[in-house]
Amino acid sequence: MIKIRSSEITPEHIYLSRRRFMVGIGALAASSALLAACGTQGAAVKEEESKPTDLKTTATTDELGDKLTSFEAVTNYNNYYEFSTSKEMVAKLAKDFKTSPWTIEVGGLVNKPQTYGFEDLLKKFTQQERIYRLRCVEAWSMVIPWQGFPLAELLKEVEPTSKAKYVRFETLFDPEQLPGQQSAWYTWPYAEGLRLDEAMNDLAILSTGLYGKELLPQNGAPLRLVVPWKYGFKSIKSIVKIELVEEQPTSLWMAAAPNEYGFYANVNPAVDHPRWSQASERRIGEFGRRPTLPFNGYEEEVAQLYKDMDLRANY
Ligand code: MTE
């Protein structure tokens, strides 16, 4: 059952989803009237495009009462190694990144492989607002009002076969636009992976916007993953390929330093990074540090995914 967090139930949210519901019903009624009147099959129902900009952020905190990080900080303190290893430089260097036209290929072990234009995804999947804490492996964190849709909705569309066990994601490879990809330090393009049941969890979303605006390049425009119970590096930006696979994928960070970055990367205050503690974090915009919560505070929703696993060995 899909659990709706209380923070998501803003009056505007309810209004928007009701409005969409009404539009959907209206379109359906009109098309069946058309079918009855002229007796033809297959009258096209025009789907309404739902844009991240339809959702204006009205909440000021998340469900734990933590304040939203300012738009300024969310869009000017970024990790995006394809542009720069300096968090303060990314926004400036990414500003002309070309995010349109953009296609996303979804394939591998599926019955119905698809290539979507980014606009098709906006038409197909209703945008929702999700306020999530993002906990970076470097022990800082933010609270971000994302817009997007559950990854599970997209995966259901392509029908994973029984052989599919993992989902692999890939960022655009374009060393001219993404100069960091000219560096031989990493195995480009940036890649990440989730186990299929993790990917199907309702908390995992594909994001298209934040703060009621379309995503900016520095945040991974036009489409990025957000997996709030895992360290931020799992939330891969500017995705062009999603593939269902049988074997556990190797991410860019696992290839670079396997003893430091595991496949699971669940936020875990009890397991330190080899070079620093993960027990506490610095919330951007606040003084001091705060304790890090297991699974970044989403334990109730996701702990069952790992119930038989040793989380020290599977870091
Ligand atoms: N995706 C790509 N392609 N390249 C990156 O360098 N950095 C990751 C993740 N996704 C990264 C990426 C890390 S380490 C973090 S913490 C988050 O993006 C940061 O997202 P933000 O800049 O939107 O806060």
CSV table of C-alpha atoms and ligand atoms in Angstrom, one decimal:
chain,number,residue,atom,x,y,z
A,1,MET,CA,0.0,0.0,0.0
A,2,ILE,CA,1.3,3.5,-0.8
A,3,LYS,CA,1.8,5.5,2.3
A,4,ILE,CA,1.4,9.2,2.0
A,5,ARG,CA,3.5,11.2,4.4
A,6,SER,CA,1.6,13.9,6.2
A,7,SER,CA,4.0,16.5,4.9
A,8,GLU,CA,2.8,15.8,1.4
A,9,ILE,CA,-0.8,16.6,2.1
A,10,THR,CA,-0.7,20.3,1.5
A,11,PRO,CA,-4.0,21.9,0.4
A,12,GLU,CA,-2.5,22.8,-2.9
A,13,HIS,CA,-1.4,19.2,-3.5
A,14,ILE,CA,-4.9,18.0,-2.8
A,15,TYR,CA,-6.3,20.7,-5.1
A,16,LEU,CA,-4.0,19.8,-7.9
A,17,SER,CA,-4.6,16.1,-7.7
A,18,ARG,CA,-8.3,16.6,-7.6
A,19,ARG,CA,-8.1,18.9,-10.6
A,20,ARG,CA,-6.1,16.3,-12.5
A,21,PHE,CA,-8.7,13.7,-11.5
A,22,MET,CA,-11.5,15.9,-12.8
A,23,VAL,CA,-9.6,16.5,-16.0
A,24,GLY,CA,-9.0,12.8,-16.5
A,25,ILE,CA,-12.7,12.0,-16.0
A,26,GLY,CA,-13.7,14.8,-18.3
A,27,ALA,CA,-11.5,13.6,-21.1
A,28,LEU,CA,-12.7,10.0,-20.7
A,29,ALA,CA,-16.3,11.0,-20.7
A,30,ALA,CA,-15.8,13.1,-23.9
A,31,SER,CA,-14.0,10.4,-25.7
A,32,SER,CA,-16.6,7.7,-24.9
A,33,ALA,CA,-19.3,10.2,-26.1
A,34,LEU,CA,-17.3,10.5,-29.3
A,35,LEU,CA,-17.0,6.7,-29.6
A,36,ALA,CA,-20.8,6.3,-29.1
A,37,ALA,CA,-21.6,9.1,-31.5
A,38,CYS,CA,-19.5,8.0,-34.5
A,39,GLY,CA,-18.7,4.4,-33.6
A,40,THR,CA,-15.0,4.6,-34.3
A,41,GLN,CA,-12.4,2.9,-32.3
A,42,GLY,CA,-9.3,4.4,-30.7
A,43,ALA,CA,-10.2,8.1,-30.3
A,44,ALA,CA,-7.1,9.6,-28.7
A,45,VAL,CA,-7.5,10.9,-25.2
A,46,LYS,CA,-5.2,13.8,-24.8
A,47,GLU,CA,-3.2,13.4,-21.7
A,48,GLU,CA,-2.6,16.4,-19.6
A,49,GLU,CA,1.0,17.4,-19.1
A,50,SER,CA,1.8,17.7,-15.4
A,51,LYS,CA,4.8,19.9,-14.9
A,52,PRO,CA,6.9,20.3,-11.8
A,53,THR,CA,6.0,24.0,-12.0
A,54,ASP,CA,2.4,23.0,-11.2
A,55,LEU,CA,3.5,22.3,-7.7
A,56,LYS,CA,4.3,25.3,-5.6
A,57,THR,CA,6.1,24.5,-2.3
A,58,THR,CA,4.0,25.7,0.6
A,59,ALA,CA,5.5,23.6,3.4
A,60,THR,CA,8.4,25.0,5.4
A,61,THR,CA,9.5,21.8,7.2
A,62,ASP,CA,9.7,18.1,6.5
A,63,GLU,CA,7.7,15.5,8.5
A,64,LEU,CA,10.3,15.6,11.4
A,65,GLY,CA,9.9,19.4,11.7
A,66,ASP,CA,13.3,20.0,10.1
A,67,LYS,CA,13.4,23.3,8.1
A,68,LEU,CA,13.7,23.3,4.4
A,69,THR,CA,17.2,24.3,3.2
A,70,SER,CA,17.1,27.6,1.2
A,71,PHE,CA,16.7,27.5,-2.6
A,72,GLU,CA,19.9,29.5,-2.7
A,73,ALA,CA,21.9,26.8,-0.9
A,74,VAL,CA,20.3,23.8,-2.7
A,75,THR,CA,21.2,25.3,-6.1
A,76,ASN,CA,24.7,26.7,-5.2
A,77,TYR,CA,26.3,23.9,-3.1
A,78,ASN,CA,26.4,20.9,-5.3
A,79,ASN,CA,28.2,17.7,-6.0
A,80,TYR,CA,28.5,17.1,-9.7
A,81,TYR,CA,32.0,15.9,-10.6
A,82,GLU,CA,31.3,16.1,-14.4
A,83,PHE,CA,31.5,19.9,-13.9
A,84,SER,CA,33.8,20.4,-10.9
A,85,THR,CA,34.9,18.9,-7.6
A,86,SER,CA,34.3,22.3,-6.0
A,87,LYS,CA,30.7,22.5,-4.7
A,88,GLU,CA,30.6,26.2,-5.0
A,89,MET,CA,31.7,26.2,-8.7
A,90,VAL,CA,29.1,23.7,-10.1
A,91,ALA,CA,26.2,26.1,-10.6
A,92,LYS,CA,28.3,28.6,-12.6
A,93,LEU,CA,30.0,25.9,-14.8
A,94,ALA,CA,26.7,24.0,-15.4
A,95,LYS,CA,24.6,27.0,-16.4
A,96,ASP,CA,24.7,26.4,-20.2
A,97,PHE,CA,24.3,22.6,-20.0
A,98,LYS,CA,21.9,21.6,-22.8
A,99,THR,CA,19.0,19.6,-21.3
A,100,SER,CA,16.7,19.7,-24.3
A,101,PRO,CA,16.1,17.7,-26.4
A,102,TRP,CA,16.7,14.8,-24.0
A,103,THR,CA,15.8,11.2,-24.3
A,104,ILE,CA,15.8,8.4,-21.7
A,105,GLU,CA,16.3,4.8,-22.8
A,106,VAL,CA,14.6,2.2,-20.6
A,107,GLY,CA,15.5,-1.4,-21.5
A,108,GLY,CA,17.5,-4.5,-20.7
A,109,LEU,CA,15.5,-7.4,-19.1
A,110,VAL,CA,12.0,-6.0,-19.8
A,111,ASN,CA,9.1,-7.0,-22.0
A,112,LYS,CA,8.4,-3.5,-23.3
A,113,PRO,CA,11.6,-1.4,-23.8
A,114,GLN,CA,10.9,2.2,-24.4
A,115,THR,CA,12.7,5.4,-25.3
A,116,TYR,CA,11.0,8.4,-23.9
A,117,GLY,CA,11.5,12.1,-24.7
A,118,PHE,CA,11.7,14.0,-21.4
A,119,GLU,CA,8.5,15.7,-22.3
A,120,ASP,CA,6.8,12.3,-22.6
A,121,LEU,CA,7.6,11.5,-19.0
A,122,LEU,CA,6.0,14.8,-17.9
A,123,LYS,CA,2.9,13.9,-19.8
A,124,LYS,CA,2.8,10.3,-18.6
A,125,PHE,CA,3.5,10.6,-14.9
A,126,THR,CA,1.8,13.0,-12.6
A,127,GLN,CA,4.2,15.1,-10.7
A,128,GLN,CA,4.2,14.9,-6.9
A,129,GLU,CA,6.0,16.9,-4.3
A,130,ARG,CA,8.2,15.0,-1.9
A,131,ILE,CA,10.1,16.7,0.9
A,132,TYR,CA,13.2,14.6,1.6
A,133,ARG,CA,16.4,14.9,3.6
A,134,LEU,CA,19.5,14.4,1.4
A,135,ARG,CA,22.4,13.1,3.4
A,136,CYS,CA,25.7,13.3,1.6
A,137,VAL,CA,28.4,10.7,2.3
A,138,GLU,CA,30.7,13.7,3.1
A,139,ALA,CA,28.5,14.2,6.3
A,140,TRP,CA,26.5,17.3,5.3
A,141,SER,CA,22.8,17.3,4.6
A,142,MET,CA,19.9,19.4,3.3
A,143,VAL,CA,16.1,19.2,3.3
A,144,ILE,CA,14.8,19.6,-0.2
A,145,PRO,CA,11.3,19.9,-1.7
A,146,TRP,CA,11.6,17.8,-4.8
A,147,GLN,CA,9.0,17.3,-7.5
A,148,GLY,CA,8.9,14.1,-9.5
A,149,PHE,CA,7.2,10.7,-9.7
A,150,PRO,CA,7.9,7.2,-8.3
A,151,LEU,CA,10.5,5.3,-10.1
A,152,ALA,CA,8.2,2.2,-9.7
A,153,GLU,CA,5.7,3.8,-12.0
A,154,LEU,CA,8.2,3.9,-14.9
A,155,LEU,CA,9.5,0.4,-14.2
A,156,LYS,CA,6.0,-1.0,-14.2
A,157,GLU,CA,5.4,0.5,-17.7
A,158,VAL,CA,8.4,-1.4,-19.2
A,159,GLU,CA,7.5,-4.7,-17.4
A,160,PRO,CA,10.7,-6.2,-15.9
A,161,THR,CA,11.1,-9.9,-16.7
A,162,SER,CA,11.6,-12.5,-14.0
A,163,LYS,CA,15.3,-12.4,-14.7
A,164,ALA,CA,15.7,-8.8,-13.8
A,165,LYS,CA,17.2,-8.3,-10.3
A,166,TYR,CA,18.8,-4.9,-10.4
A,167,VAL,CA,18.3,-1.5,-12.0
A,168,ARG,CA,21.3,0.3,-13.5
A,169,PHE,CA,21.3,4.0,-14.2
A,170,GLU,CA,23.7,6.1,-16.4
A,171,THR,CA,24.4,9.8,-16.7
A,172,LEU,CA,24.9,11.4,-20.2
A,173,PHE,CA,28.3,10.9,-21.6
A,174,ASP,CA,29.4,14.1,-23.4
A,175,PRO,CA,33.0,15.1,-22.4
A,176,GLU,CA,32.6,18.4,-24.3
A,177,GLN,CA,29.7,19.6,-22.2
A,178,LEU,CA,30.8,17.6,-19.1
A,179,PRO,CA,34.5,18.4,-19.0
A,180,GLY,CA,35.1,16.3,-15.8
A,181,GLN,CA,34.6,13.3,-18.0
A,182,GLN,CA,37.9,14.0,-19.7
A,183,SER,CA,39.6,13.0,-16.4
A,184,ALA,CA,41.0,9.5,-16.3
A,185,TRP,CA,40.4,9.3,-12.5
A,186,TYR,CA,36.9,7.8,-12.9
A,187,THR,CA,35.1,5.3,-15.1
A,188,TRP,CA,32.7,7.6,-16.9
A,189,PRO,CA,29.9,7.9,-17.4
A,190,TYR,CA,28.6,8.1,-13.8
A,191,ALA,CA,26.6,5.0,-13.1
A,192,GLU,CA,24.6,3.8,-10.2
A,193,GLY,CA,22.4,0.9,-9.3
A,194,LEU,CA,19.6,-0.3,-7.0
A,195,ARG,CA,18.2,-3.8,-6.2
A,196,LEU,CA,14.8,-4.1,-8.0
A,197,ASP,CA,12.9,-4.2,-4.7
A,198,GLU,CA,14.6,-1.0,-3.5
A,199,ALA,CA,13.8,0.6,-6.9
A,200,MET,CA,10.1,-0.4,-6.5
A,201,ASN,CA,9.9,1.2,-3.0
A,202,ASP,CA,7.6,4.2,-3.1
A,203,LEU,CA,10.2,6.5,-1.6
A,204,ALA,CA,12.5,6.2,-4.6
A,205,ILE,CA,11.6,8.9,-7.1
A,206,LEU,CA,12.8,10.3,-10.4
A,207,SER,CA,12.9,14.0,-9.9
A,208,THR,CA,12.1,16.7,-12.5
A,209,GLY,CA,12.1,19.7,-10.3
A,210,LEU,CA,12.6,21.3,-6.9
A,211,TYR,CA,11.0,24.2,-5.0
A,212,GLY,CA,8.2,24.2,-7.7
A,213,LYS,CA,10.7,25.0,-10.5
A,214,GLU,CA,12.1,22.8,-13.2
A,215,LEU,CA,15.5,21.2,-12.1
A,216,LEU,CA,18.5,23.4,-12.8
A,217,PRO,CA,21.5,21.8,-14.4
A,218,GLN,CA,23.5,21.8,-11.2
A,219,ASN,CA,20.9,19.6,-9.6
A,220,GLY,CA,20.8,17.0,-12.4
A,221,ALA,CA,18.4,18.4,-15.0
A,222,PRO,CA,16.3,17.3,-16.6
A,223,LEU,CA,15.9,14.0,-14.7
A,224,ARG,CA,17.7,12.6,-11.7
A,225,LEU,CA,17.2,9.9,-9.1
A,226,VAL,CA,16.4,10.6,-5.5
A,227,VAL,CA,16.7,7.8,-3.0
A,228,PRO,CA,16.4,9.5,0.4
A,229,TRP,CA,17.5,6.6,2.7
A,230,LYS,CA,20.8,6.2,0.9
A,231,TYR,CA,23.9,8.5,0.8
A,232,GLY,CA,23.5,11.2,-1.8
A,233,PHE,CA,25.9,9.7,-4.3
A,234,LYS,CA,23.3,7.1,-5.2
A,235,SER,CA,21.0,9.9,-6.5
A,236,ILE,CA,22.5,10.0,-10.0
A,237,LYS,CA,22.0,13.1,-12.1
A,238,SER,CA,21.1,13.8,-15.7
A,239,ILE,CA,20.0,10.2,-16.5
A,240,VAL,CA,19.9,9.0,-20.1
A,241,LYS,CA,19.7,5.3,-19.6
A,242,ILE,CA,17.9,2.9,-17.2
A,243,GLU,CA,18.6,-0.8,-17.6
A,244,LEU,CA,17.1,-3.8,-15.9
A,245,VAL,CA,19.9,-6.3,-15.3
A,246,GLU,CA,20.6,-9.7,-13.6
A,247,GLU,CA,23.9,-8.9,-11.9
A,248,GLN,CA,24.6,-6.3,-9.3
A,249,PRO,CA,25.9,-3.2,-11.2
A,250,THR,CA,29.2,-1.5,-10.4
A,251,SER,CA,28.8,2.1,-9.7
A,252,LEU,CA,31.4,4.8,-10.5
A,253,TRP,CA,32.2,5.1,-6.8
A,254,MET,CA,32.5,1.4,-6.2
A,255,ALA,CA,34.9,1.2,-9.2
A,256,ALA,CA,36.9,4.2,-7.8
A,257,ALA,CA,37.2,3.0,-4.2
A,258,PRO,CA,35.5,-0.3,-3.3
A,259,ASN,CA,36.5,-0.2,0.3
A,260,GLU,CA,34.9,3.2,0.8
A,261,TYR,CA,31.8,3.1,-1.3
A,262,GLY,CA,29.6,0.0,-1.3
A,263,PHE,CA,26.6,-0.9,-3.5
A,264,TYR,CA,24.0,-0.4,-0.8
A,265,ALA,CA,25.2,2.9,0.7
A,266,ASN,CA,22.3,3.0,3.2
A,267,VAL,CA,22.7,5.9,5.6
A,268,ASN,CA,24.1,4.2,8.7
A,269,PRO,CA,25.5,6.2,11.7
A,270,ALA,CA,26.9,2.9,13.1
A,271,VAL,CA,29.2,2.3,10.1
A,272,ASP,CA,31.9,4.9,9.6
A,273,HIS,CA,33.5,5.8,6.3
A,274,PRO,CA,37.1,4.6,6.5
A,275,ARG,CA,38.3,8.2,6.6
A,276,TRP,CA,35.6,9.9,8.8
A,277,SER,CA,32.7,9.2,11.1
A,278,GLN,CA,29.1,8.9,9.8
A,279,ALA,CA,27.6,9.3,13.3
A,280,SER,CA,26.7,13.0,12.8
A,281,GLU,CA,26.2,15.5,10.1
A,282,ARG,CA,26.2,19.3,9.4
A,283,ARG,CA,22.9,20.5,8.1
A,284,ILE,CA,23.6,23.2,5.6
A,285,GLY,CA,22.4,26.6,6.9
A,286,GLU,CA,22.7,25.5,10.6
A,287,PHE,CA,25.4,25.8,13.2
A,288,GLY,CA,26.8,22.8,14.9
A,289,ARG,CA,26.1,19.2,14.1
A,290,ARG,CA,23.2,16.9,14.5
A,291,PRO,CA,23.1,13.1,15.0
A,292,THR,CA,22.6,11.1,11.8
A,293,LEU,CA,19.5,8.8,11.8
A,294,PRO,CA,19.6,5.2,10.6
A,295,PHE,CA,18.4,5.1,7.0
A,296,ASN,CA,18.4,8.9,7.2
A,297,GLY,CA,15.2,8.8,9.2
A,298,TYR,CA,13.2,6.5,6.8
A,299,GLU,CA,13.8,3.3,8.8
A,300,GLU,CA,10.1,2.5,9.1
A,301,GLU,CA,9.6,2.6,5.4
A,302,VAL,CA,12.7,0.7,4.2
A,303,ALA,CA,14.3,-1.4,7.0
A,304,GLN,CA,12.4,-4.5,6.0
A,305,LEU,CA,14.2,-4.5,2.6
A,306,TYR,CA,17.4,-5.4,4.5
A,307,LYS,CA,16.0,-7.6,7.3
A,308,ASP,CA,18.3,-10.6,6.7
A,309,MET,CA,21.4,-8.6,5.8
A,310,ASP,CA,24.5,-7.8,7.7
A,311,LEU,CA,24.6,-4.0,7.2
A,312,ARG,CA,28.3,-3.8,8.2
A,313,ALA,CA,29.3,-6.2,5.4
A,314,ASN,CA,26.8,-4.7,3.0
A,315,TYR,CA,27.7,-1.0,3.4
B,1,MTE,N1,25.4,12.4,-10.3
B,1,MTE,C1,26.4,12.6,-11.2
B,1,MTE,N2,26.2,12.3,-12.5
B,1,MTE,N3,27.6,13.2,-10.8
B,1,MTE,C2,27.9,13.5,-9.5
B,1,MTE,O1,29.1,13.9,-9.2
B,1,MTE,N4,27.2,13.5,-7.2
B,1,MTE,C3,26.3,12.8,-6.2
B,1,MTE,C4,24.8,12.8,-6.6
B,1,MTE,N5,24.6,12.6,-8.0
B,1,MTE,C5,26.9,13.2,-8.5
B,1,MTE,C6,25.7,12.7,-8.9
B,1,MTE,C7,26.5,13.2,-4.8
B,1,MTE,S1,27.9,12.8,-4.1
B,1,MTE,C8,25.5,13.9,-4.2
B,1,MTE,S2,25.7,14.3,-2.5
B,1,MTE,C9,24.3,14.4,-4.9
B,1,MTE,O2,24.3,14.1,-6.3
B,1,MTE,C10,24.2,15.9,-4.7
B,1,MTE,O3,23.0,16.4,-5.3
B,1,MTE,P1,22.7,18.0,-5.3
B,1,MTE,O4,23.9,18.7,-5.8
B,1,MTE,O5,21.5,18.2,-6.1
B,1,MTE,O6,22.5,18.4,-3.8
